[in-house]
C-alpha positions as CSV (number, residue, x, y, z in Angstrom):
1,A,2.5,-10.8,-35.6
2,V,2.4,-9.7,-39.2
3,I,4.1,-6.7,-40.7
4,G,3.5,-5.4,-44.2
5,A,6.3,-4.0,-46.3
6,Y,4.2,-2.7,-49.2
7,R,7.0,-0.7,-50.9
8,G,9.4,-3.7,-51.1
9,D,10.7,-4.5,-54.6
10,G,10.3,-7.8,-56.2
11,E,12.2,-9.2,-59.2
12,V,14.5,-7.0,-61.3
13,G,12.4,-4.1,-62.7
14,M,9.4,-4.7,-60.5
15,L,9.1,-1.9,-58.0
16,N,6.7,-1.7,-55.0
17,T,5.4,-5.2,-55.3
18,G,5.4,-5.6,-51.5
19,S,5.7,-8.5,-49.1
20,V,4.6,-9.5,-45.6
21,Y,6.7,-10.7,-42.7
22,V,5.4,-13.1,-40.0
23,F,6.8,-13.3,-36.5
24,N,6.2,-15.5,-33.5
25,A,5.4,-12.9,-30.9
26,G,4.4,-15.1,-28.0
27,S,7.5,-14.3,-25.9
28,S,9.5,-11.3,-25.0
29,N,11.8,-11.9,-27.9
30,P,9.8,-12.2,-31.2
31,T,11.3,-14.5,-33.8
32,F,11.1,-14.3,-37.6
33,R,8.9,-17.1,-39.0
34,R,8.5,-16.4,-42.7
35,K,8.3,-13.9,-45.6
36,I,5.2,-14.0,-47.8
37,E,5.3,-12.5,-51.3
38,D,2.6,-12.2,-53.9
39,D,2.8,-15.1,-56.3
40,A,1.8,-12.9,-59.2
41,G,3.4,-9.6,-58.1
42,D,2.7,-6.4,-60.0
43,T,4.8,-3.3,-60.2
44,N,3.0,-0.9,-57.8
45,G,0.8,-3.7,-56.5
46,Y,1.6,-2.7,-52.9
47,F,1.0,-6.2,-51.5
48,G,1.0,-5.9,-47.7
49,F,-0.4,-2.3,-47.6
50,A,-3.0,-3.5,-45.1
51,V,-2.6,-6.7,-43.0
52,G,-4.6,-8.2,-40.2
53,I,-4.4,-11.4,-38.1
54,S,-6.7,-13.5,-36.1
55,G,-5.3,-16.7,-34.7
56,F,-3.4,-18.3,-37.6
57,E,-5.5,-16.6,-40.3
58,I,-4.1,-13.5,-41.9
59,I,-5.6,-11.1,-44.5
60,I,-3.5,-9.1,-46.8
61,G,-4.5,-6.1,-48.9
62,A,-2.8,-5.0,-52.2
63,Y,-4.5,-1.7,-53.3
64,G,-2.5,-1.4,-56.5
65,K,-3.2,-4.9,-58.0
66,N,-5.3,-5.3,-61.1
67,N,-4.8,-1.9,-62.5
68,S,-5.4,-0.3,-59.1
69,A,-8.7,-2.1,-58.6
70,G,-7.1,-3.8,-55.6
71,Q,-7.0,-7.3,-54.2
72,V,-7.5,-9.1,-50.9
73,G,-5.8,-12.4,-50.0
74,F,-6.3,-14.8,-47.1
75,L,-3.8,-17.2,-45.7
76,N,-3.5,-19.7,-42.9
77,V,0.1,-19.5,-41.5
78,Q,-0.2,-22.4,-39.0
């Protein structure tokens, strides 16, 4: 399972950079696996606003990146 926290703050002074949390959800008790942050986070980048998963592949949207032009990232979390 993936959960986007697009309003999460990054480094000091960087607001709404966002992040994504990955959980193992194959049992009745999901467990935290990892936190993913944008390597080049921008203030108001909103990384994690949209997330999707298929198998081990995730897609992450950040509509505020690149002066609000947006950005999409793909990652294998295997």
